[in-house]
Amino acid sequence: MELRSRKVVSGPERLPWSANLKACGFTDLELSQPLVAVANSWNEICPGHIHLRSISQAVKDGIRLAGGTPMEFNTMAICDALAQGHEGMRYVLPSREVITAAIELTVQAYQFDALVLIGSCDKILPAQLMAAGRLNIPTLMITGGPMLQATHRGQKVAPTDVLESLMRLRRGEMEAAELKALAEASFPTAGSCLGVWTANSMACVAEALGMTLPGSGTIPAVYSRRLWLAKETGIKVMELLRRGIKPSDIMTREAFVNAIRVAMALGASTNVFLHLPAIAAELDLTIDLDLFDALSHTTPRLCTLNPGGPHVIPDLDEAGGVQAVMLELGDLINGEALTGTGRTVRENLAGKRVLNPEVIRPRARPVAPEGGLAVLKGSLAPRGAVVRTATIDLGSRHFCGRARVFESEEAATGAILSGRISPGDVMVVRYEGPRGGPGMREMLTASATLNGAGLGTQVALITDGRFSGASRGICIGHISPEAAEGGPIALVQEGDLIEIDLERRTLDICLSKEELNERRRAWQPPPPRITRGYLGLYARVASSADKGAAVNPGWL
């Protein structure tokens, strides 16, 4: 093996630097072995990461068992839940690029030979995969896993039940003490939120891409099986190093197609539309909304996972996990794609089977004939918008209503709470895109409040921002071009008629081209909300949502 780390620790001229590492407790024997970076996003702030120290230790044990020397460092990790509904959410999506850069800088500065990525939650996993593509050294990921199913008074509950119950509290239908008990019951263990929300969507996508070992996407956080898998991950990354297998060999276009099909079959979070193009770009691959749309038409939805149904990720794990979903998709999956096991998808699937046909439906009897995610285009979204059809009632496939226009999520949520939103309205929340926000905030507080008010199936919510993987209802996001770019959403006025047709996959404002052009001539961009700090930079250089809302280093 040709080891990059020899430039740091080998030869007499490197003795001062190897002595630095010996001051950390490393021995000559350890420094003579391949040096493997372990990038861990452990922190004490969110349940998705609180247990990652034990996973990291198991990974390091595996690396040592296979003849390598692990060296751990930490990355930042923001919990979306704690950032909901306030200014903090502006910082969450932009943190993705910071995490990517932090891993790149650390690994390149020390010239590590291989890399293991340990993460959980929404932006950390795509950031780490972006770093894997950018660095292109032998790399594997292991994710933190979902928490266990929560129960309260004998009923299954999820964190979104708490947000949606806030309206019951305001109406006097629930005591504050009861809401507190519900809230505390809804997070029962360490791990990511238990539905197919963004964290678990990206964990499953990472497995389908081949960048984790089978099982990583679904094994619950607190199970010993996850520690076993962590050790196997450490052992396996050493095999990838010996064989010279790199992320570019694994994350091919065929692998991205496999991952998108799995996301469609699961009814995953709309945030995969942001993250997969950004990951692919690091490998000089183009994954656009047209590809998502084409695959959505030809991939059946096989699962009813929360928030699009009664099942949760631990149920999916017991049913066979991501591997069983890929098996059931059959010839829609490219079986020759190489994976982090060092084997192909087809070889990984040998001997696998679906263990619960109600959790993973047979392809011949799917939940729906098309995927649980869709791309809409039209006069309101010329470059596209995205929607999670898996969480929309079949009776809401065509929706036409009058626009209620808001310049922020706070204003929209306030209108719901004050009773100013009526059935048939189309809530338009704009200037929340990557540049206009800046930071492209999630609209979970608004969508959950709508559902809590009993309006989730009677009111549409459309935005150039994005939605949490927990959002459900007629929620259409990522409208491109965004308002800050002068996209048509910036031209919508109170009372305009907006038409949503999920069958035709269109999103239109019912105005003539002449009227739209007249409004465009009169439109003036508002001053930027933030001009300083990292968000000020992000607002200037971030790509639009249809391009992944990524920071292109070539623009800096």
XYZ file of C-alpha atoms in Angstrom:
556
model
C 0.000 0.000 0.000
C 1.100 3.527 -0.727
C 0.308 5.423 2.453
C -0.205 9.171 2.459
C 0.632 9.353 6.154
C 4.269 8.426 5.504
C 4.767 12.057 4.460
C 3.955 12.990 8.055
C 5.608 10.312 10.207
C 8.307 8.468 8.211
C 12.046 9.136 8.055
C 14.519 11.109 10.143
C 13.326 14.433 8.743
C 9.871 13.698 10.158
C 11.009 12.838 13.688
C 9.902 16.209 15.115
C 6.367 15.611 13.814
C 6.106 11.970 14.796
C 7.269 13.074 18.248
C 4.248 15.365 18.347
C 2.024 12.323 17.929
C 3.999 10.351 20.487
C 3.297 13.181 22.912
C -0.382 12.260 22.445
C 0.422 8.722 23.574
C 0.923 6.967 20.216
C 3.773 4.426 20.000
C 6.261 3.766 17.224
C 4.338 0.603 16.329
C 1.092 2.541 15.987
C 2.750 5.198 13.846
C 4.198 2.518 11.561
C 0.676 1.366 10.674
C -1.849 3.065 8.376
C -3.346 6.121 10.070
C -7.139 6.165 9.848
C -9.146 9.285 10.638
C -12.349 8.781 12.601
C -14.568 11.847 12.118
C -17.146 11.770 14.901
C -19.990 14.259 15.310
C -20.573 13.376 18.978
C -21.930 16.169 21.157
C -23.986 16.624 24.320
C -26.762 18.647 22.709
C -28.995 16.243 20.793
C -30.123 12.628 21.238
C -29.016 11.636 17.747
C -25.381 12.193 18.761
C -25.187 11.636 22.504
C -24.286 7.940 22.093
C -21.723 8.281 19.317
C -18.734 7.959 21.652
C -19.493 4.265 22.143
C -19.893 3.769 18.397
C -16.602 5.558 17.791
C -14.818 3.349 20.310
C -16.140 0.249 18.542
C -14.993 1.617 15.172
C -11.532 2.266 16.588
C -11.424 -1.240 18.045
C -12.191 -2.616 14.588
C -9.470 -0.543 12.946
C -6.933 -1.782 15.498
C -8.035 -5.400 15.020
C -7.331 -5.010 11.289
C -3.873 -3.504 11.740
C -4.563 0.219 11.545
C -4.154 3.115 13.938
C -7.313 5.187 14.472
C -7.109 8.894 15.243
C -10.376 10.535 16.217
C -11.481 14.120 15.775
C -14.860 15.801 16.132
C -17.040 17.860 13.840
C -19.871 20.192 14.697
C -23.453 18.916 14.533
C -26.607 20.998 14.812
C -29.913 19.466 15.916
C -32.736 20.667 13.659
C -35.305 20.161 16.397
C -33.724 22.717 18.713
C -33.431 25.205 15.839
C -37.109 25.047 14.814
C -39.269 28.138 14.575
C -36.649 30.835 15.235
C -33.567 32.498 13.741
C -31.398 29.511 14.583
C -32.881 27.515 11.708
C -31.126 29.836 9.249
C -27.825 28.302 10.337
C -28.701 24.630 9.985
C -28.485 23.933 6.245
C -25.420 26.195 5.782
C -23.658 24.144 8.472
C -23.512 21.300 5.946
C -20.751 23.028 3.982
C -18.853 23.926 7.166
C -18.804 20.287 8.299
C -17.655 19.175 4.850
C -14.848 21.719 4.868
C -13.812 20.849 8.431
C -13.392 17.180 7.515
C -11.549 18.076 4.310
C -9.179 20.425 6.132
C -8.391 17.993 8.933
C -7.881 14.924 6.743
C -5.763 16.771 4.210
C -3.674 18.594 6.806
C -2.638 15.311 8.429
C -2.664 13.221 5.218
C -4.657 10.364 6.722
C -4.706 7.120 4.743
C -8.388 6.259 5.218
C -11.477 7.664 6.878
C -14.479 6.491 8.881
C -17.401 8.904 9.220
C -19.694 8.703 12.251
C -22.802 10.844 12.262
C -26.505 11.151 12.722
C -29.196 13.730 12.002
C -30.081 15.841 9.087
C -27.169 17.865 7.710
C -24.302 15.919 9.224
C -24.728 12.789 7.113
C -24.846 14.573 3.733
C -21.964 16.803 4.818
C -19.861 13.765 5.644
C -20.718 12.093 2.336
C -19.793 15.311 0.530
C -16.434 15.209 2.310
C -15.979 11.562 1.303
C -16.502 12.466 -2.332
C -14.230 15.488 -2.156
C -11.357 13.658 -0.424
C -11.739 10.381 -2.337
C -9.625 8.249 -0.014
C -10.867 4.837 1.224
C -13.891 5.731 3.373
C -16.813 4.135 5.155
C -19.648 5.654 7.158
C -21.630 4.314 10.089
C -24.713 6.197 11.209
C -26.056 6.580 14.735
C -29.349 4.785 14.212
C -32.937 5.624 15.188
C -34.335 5.861 18.697
C -36.919 3.316 19.800
C -40.669 3.737 19.429
C -42.079 6.073 22.061
C -45.344 5.431 23.879
C -47.519 7.617 26.082
C -50.449 6.249 28.051
C -50.349 3.071 25.988
C -50.350 4.867 22.620
C -47.503 5.187 20.131
C -46.327 8.805 19.846
C -43.812 10.837 17.853
C -42.242 14.272 18.422
C -44.570 15.840 15.856
C -47.522 14.899 18.086
C -46.196 17.452 20.555
C -46.080 20.288 18.018
C -49.519 19.420 16.699
C -50.898 19.309 20.254
C -49.974 22.938 20.860
C -53.254 23.958 19.224
C -55.143 21.705 21.647
C -53.401 23.501 24.506
C -54.417 26.893 23.090
C -58.024 25.731 22.712
C -58.108 24.513 26.305
C -58.442 20.873 25.245
C -55.201 19.833 26.967
C -53.513 20.759 30.216
C -49.944 22.078 30.140
C -48.851 19.236 32.416
C -50.239 16.673 29.991
C -48.428 18.314 27.052
C -45.198 18.243 29.051
C -45.667 14.539 29.798
C -46.327 13.852 26.115
C -43.235 15.812 25.104
C -40.986 13.983 27.536
C -42.355 10.595 26.482
C -41.799 11.267 22.778
C -37.983 11.056 23.025
C -37.437 7.744 24.869
C -33.817 6.883 23.996
C -30.705 8.105 22.260
C -30.902 8.087 18.474
C -32.376 10.014 15.586
C -36.124 10.730 15.415
C -37.797 7.439 14.633
C -39.707 8.212 11.411
C -38.400 8.380 7.861
C -37.508 11.990 8.526
C -34.372 13.563 7.116
C -31.866 11.890 9.455
C -33.146 8.385 8.817
C -33.841 9.139 5.159
C -30.193 10.070 4.675
C -29.014 7.088 6.734
C -31.004 4.762 4.468
C -29.771 6.636 1.387
C -26.158 6.251 2.575
C -26.688 2.494 2.866
C -28.319 2.325 -0.570
C -25.386 4.307 -1.997
C -23.080 1.621 -0.651
C -21.169 3.936 1.692
C -22.162 2.031 4.853
C -22.258 -1.648 5.655
C -25.691 -3.309 5.352
C -27.906 -2.562 8.341
C -26.425 0.825 9.220
C -29.502 2.711 8.018
C -31.991 1.024 10.341
C -30.458 -0.751 13.375
C -31.742 1.105 16.471
C -29.212 3.307 18.227
C -29.312 1.406 21.501
C -28.947 -2.122 20.101
C -25.710 -4.042 20.523
C -25.941 -4.932 16.833
C -24.945 -1.356 16.070
C -21.738 -1.735 18.075
C -20.989 -4.996 16.252
C -21.516 -3.189 12.958
C -19.249 -0.363 14.105
C -16.418 -2.829 14.726
C -17.031 -4.438 11.349
C -16.902 -0.969 9.781
C -13.468 -0.348 11.290
C -12.238 -3.723 10.032
C -13.747 -3.224 6.584
C -12.262 0.228 5.976
C -8.826 -1.383 6.298
C -9.803 -3.848 3.575
C -10.878 -0.964 1.344
C -7.500 0.673 1.972
C -5.606 -2.488 1.063
C -7.691 -2.924 -2.104
C -7.549 0.742 -3.053
C -11.352 1.105 -3.183
C -12.370 4.764 -2.989
C -15.699 6.641 -2.747
C -15.565 7.376 -6.480
C -15.630 3.618 -7.074
C -18.737 3.275 -4.892
C -20.716 6.499 -5.369
C -21.205 6.129 -9.117
C -24.175 7.369 -11.086
C -25.667 3.876 -10.851
C -25.355 4.023 -7.061
C -27.140 7.380 -6.948
C -29.968 5.936 -9.040
C -30.224 3.045 -6.566
C -30.317 5.494 -3.653
C -33.022 7.644 -5.248
C -35.149 4.578 -5.938
C -34.847 3.515 -2.301
C -35.846 7.031 -1.192
C -38.896 6.832 -3.466
C -39.863 3.390 -2.169
C -39.597 4.575 1.448
C -41.443 7.880 0.930
C -38.370 9.660 2.294
C -37.797 13.295 3.244
C -37.876 15.977 0.548
C -34.450 17.057 1.796
C -32.894 14.245 -0.249
C -33.560 16.540 -3.233
C -31.053 18.983 -1.713
C -28.440 16.584 -0.439
C -27.986 14.010 -3.199
C -27.176 16.623 -5.894
C -24.686 18.276 -3.521
C -22.993 14.934 -2.766
C -22.893 13.993 -6.451
C -21.333 17.330 -7.378
C -18.306 16.472 -5.223
C -17.746 13.520 -7.562
C -18.311 15.613 -10.711
C -21.666 13.939 -11.270
C -24.888 15.776 -12.098
C -28.035 14.634 -10.315
C -30.878 16.984 -11.247
C -34.586 17.233 -10.552
C -35.416 15.705 -13.926
C -33.703 12.470 -12.869
C -35.631 12.449 -9.578
C -38.855 12.969 -11.512
C -38.146 10.180 -13.993
C -37.294 7.718 -11.233
C -40.366 8.740 -9.240
C -42.603 7.748 -12.153
C -41.044 4.280 -12.392
C -40.438 3.371 -8.734
C -43.305 2.037 -6.595
C -43.750 3.166 -3.021
C -43.393 0.076 -0.849
C -43.513 1.453 2.703
C -45.865 3.407 4.967
C -43.352 4.973 7.316
C -44.048 7.857 9.691
C -45.080 10.580 8.844
C -46.641 8.850 5.827
C -48.008 5.879 7.728
C -48.016 3.867 10.960
C -44.587 2.240 10.807
C -41.243 3.528 12.087
C -37.610 2.779 11.275
C -37.234 0.034 13.918
C -40.171 -1.704 12.171
C -38.302 -1.403 8.872
C -35.218 -2.895 10.512
C -37.177 -5.912 11.764
C -38.657 -6.330 8.268
C -35.218 -6.654 6.692
C -34.121 -3.050 6.404
C -32.784 -1.239 3.365
C -31.360 -4.436 1.891
C -34.835 -6.006 1.838
C -36.269 -2.901 0.168
C -33.601 -3.131 -2.535
C -34.309 -6.841 -2.934
C -38.027 -6.165 -3.389
C -37.310 -3.463 -5.973
C -35.692 -6.216 -8.012
C -34.505 -5.267 -11.482
C -35.060 -1.567 -10.741
C -31.856 -1.770 -8.669
C -28.463 -1.966 -10.366
C -27.004 -5.089 -8.810
C -23.512 -4.598 -10.219
C -22.833 -1.407 -8.263
C -19.847 -1.800 -5.933
C -20.444 -1.193 -2.205
C -18.415 -0.570 0.927
C -18.430 -4.290 1.704
C -16.073 -4.686 -1.233
C -18.815 -6.670 -2.933
C -21.578 -5.711 -5.346
C -25.180 -4.979 -4.416
C -26.182 -8.306 -5.937
C -23.700 -10.169 -3.749
C -24.872 -8.287 -0.639
C -28.491 -9.237 -1.347
C -27.809 -12.951 -1.678
C -29.773 -14.766 0.996
C -31.742 -11.670 2.061
C -35.534 -11.678 2.243
C -38.438 -9.496 3.322
C -39.452 -10.495 6.846
C -42.692 -8.497 7.085
C -44.676 -7.859 3.876
C -46.857 -5.291 5.617
C -43.883 -3.063 6.415
C -42.160 -3.682 3.057
C -44.975 -4.323 0.619
C -44.460 -6.650 -2.371
C -43.668 -4.832 -5.597
C -46.750 -6.487 -7.099
C -48.897 -4.963 -4.328
C -47.305 -1.585 -3.581
C -48.637 1.202 -1.417
C -48.668 3.319 -4.572
C -47.481 2.656 -8.134
C -45.185 5.699 -8.069
C -42.617 6.934 -5.585
C -43.429 8.881 -2.435
C -41.627 12.008 -3.686
C -42.379 14.124 -6.743
C -41.124 17.129 -8.689
C -43.585 19.824 -9.766
C -43.018 22.460 -12.428
C -45.117 25.261 -13.835
C -45.514 29.018 -14.017
C -44.895 29.337 -10.259
C -41.864 27.005 -10.262
C -40.171 27.102 -13.680
C -37.086 25.262 -12.403
C -39.018 22.969 -10.113
C -40.496 22.429 -6.666
C -40.670 19.276 -4.560
C -43.416 17.532 -2.638
C -43.740 14.423 -0.525
C -46.775 12.702 -1.971
C -46.464 9.932 0.628
C -47.982 12.229 3.268
C -50.825 13.672 1.184
C -54.350 12.327 1.252
C -55.480 11.008 -2.138
C -58.369 13.477 -2.096
C -55.887 16.377 -2.118
C -54.160 15.477 -5.378
C -55.691 18.536 -7.039
C -55.891 21.735 -5.051
C -56.868 25.208 -6.198
C -57.063 28.123 -3.805
C -56.426 31.791 -3.109
C -52.974 32.913 -2.062
C -52.252 34.123 1.443
C -48.814 35.708 1.248
C -46.231 35.792 4.069
C -42.644 36.994 4.088
C -41.480 34.602 6.837
C -42.422 31.419 8.675
C -43.119 33.392 11.863
C -45.735 35.504 10.072
C -47.360 32.416 8.580
C -47.464 30.575 11.904
C -48.925 33.653 13.599
C -51.733 33.754 11.042
C -52.625 30.125 11.755
C -52.574 30.619 15.514
C -54.787 33.705 15.283
C -57.396 31.930 13.150
C -56.783 33.973 9.993
C -56.315 30.927 7.737
C -59.358 29.206 6.259
C -59.981 25.960 4.352
C -59.098 26.414 0.691
C -56.262 28.890 1.305
C -52.816 28.476 -0.231
C -50.243 29.825 2.191
C -47.249 31.266 0.321
C -44.155 31.656 2.514
C -41.383 33.348 0.569
C -37.934 34.907 0.994
C -36.997 31.751 2.899
C -34.766 30.272 0.164
C -31.004 29.630 0.333
C -30.117 33.260 -0.402
C -33.272 35.050 0.638
C -33.606 33.437 4.054
C -30.712 33.180 4.125
C -30.207 29.533 4.951
C -33.417 27.961 3.598
C -35.225 27.318 6.860
C -37.553 24.390 7.485
C -41.246 25.188 7.817
C -42.036 22.467 10.363
C -43.543 24.833 12.919
C -45.961 26.177 10.305
C -46.864 22.771 8.875
C -47.316 21.178 12.310
C -49.446 24.104 13.468
C -51.646 23.686 10.393
C -52.177 20.022 11.237
C -52.819 20.860 14.871
C -55.509 23.296 13.750
C -57.187 20.551 11.708
C -56.294 22.246 8.413
C -53.578 19.888 7.170
C -55.712 18.465 4.374
C -57.622 21.698 3.659
C -54.838 24.249 3.277
C -51.747 24.097 1.052
C -48.404 25.467 2.240
C -45.904 26.387 -0.476
C -42.490 27.975 -0.022
C -39.063 28.633 -1.476
C -37.818 27.315 1.874
C -37.846 23.666 2.761
C -39.682 21.237 5.022
C -38.659 18.926 7.799
C -38.799 15.231 7.097
C -41.484 15.232 9.778
C -43.828 17.538 7.841
C -47.040 16.139 6.430
C -49.882 17.512 4.356
C -49.937 19.581 1.166
C -46.437 20.972 1.702
C -44.546 22.062 -1.405
C -41.028 23.410 -0.999
C -37.789 24.285 -2.779
C -39.663 26.502 -5.266
C -37.062 27.607 -7.800
C -36.130 30.260 -8.697
C -36.533 31.560 -5.154
C -38.091 34.917 -4.352
C -34.720 36.577 -3.706
C -33.752 35.731 -7.303
C -36.916 37.327 -8.614
C -38.659 34.007 -9.192
C -42.419 34.010 -9.803
C -43.085 33.319 -6.118
C -41.862 36.881 -5.456
C -44.644 38.193 -7.716
C -47.581 36.470 -5.994
C -50.119 38.836 -4.472
C -52.791 38.240 -1.849
C -55.811 36.576 -3.445
C -54.094 35.248 -6.573
C -55.414 31.860 -7.668
C -52.859 29.051 -7.349
C -53.372 25.582 -8.797
C -51.599 22.423 -7.616
C -52.035 19.246 -9.665
C -50.100 16.269 -8.363
C -51.285 13.996 -11.161
C -49.940 16.324 -13.839
C -47.126 17.408 -11.490
C -47.736 21.093 -12.011
C -47.655 24.190 -9.814
C -49.139 27.288 -11.452
C -50.211 30.803 -10.664
C -53.327 31.534 -12.668
C -52.178 34.776 -14.275
C -51.396 35.769 -17.842
C -47.788 36.100 -18.962
C -48.466 39.781 -19.526
C -49.552 40.303 -15.920
C -46.552 38.393 -14.596
C -44.196 40.426 -16.786
C -45.785 43.661 -15.574
C -45.280 42.620 -11.956
C -41.712 41.553 -12.690
C -40.865 44.984 -14.061
C -42.173 46.564 -10.873
C -40.446 44.111 -8.510
C -37.526 45.283 -6.398
C -35.418 42.834 -4.367
C -35.595 43.497 -0.634
C -32.356 44.287 1.199
C -30.555 41.192 2.514
C -31.568 40.169 6.022
C -28.018 39.247 7.030
C -24.820 40.665 5.537
C -22.131 39.685 8.039
C -20.593 36.454 9.243
C -20.879 33.065 7.613
C -24.557 33.538 6.707
C -23.670 36.758 4.908
C -21.220 34.779 2.790
C -23.686 31.922 2.262
C -26.358 34.366 1.085
C -24.000 35.617 -1.609
C -22.688 32.329 -2.967
C -25.200 29.527 -2.281
C -26.715 27.832 -5.298
C -30.473 27.625 -5.738
C -32.492 24.786 -4.236
C -32.755 22.921 -7.538
C -28.937 22.751 -7.546
C -28.671 21.516 -3.954
C -28.325 24.890 -2.148
C -24.587 24.195 -2.074
C -21.613 26.503 -1.765
C -19.485 26.111 -4.860
C -15.819 26.645 -3.903
C -15.204 28.107 -7.350
C -17.409 31.064 -6.470
C -15.456 32.114 -3.394
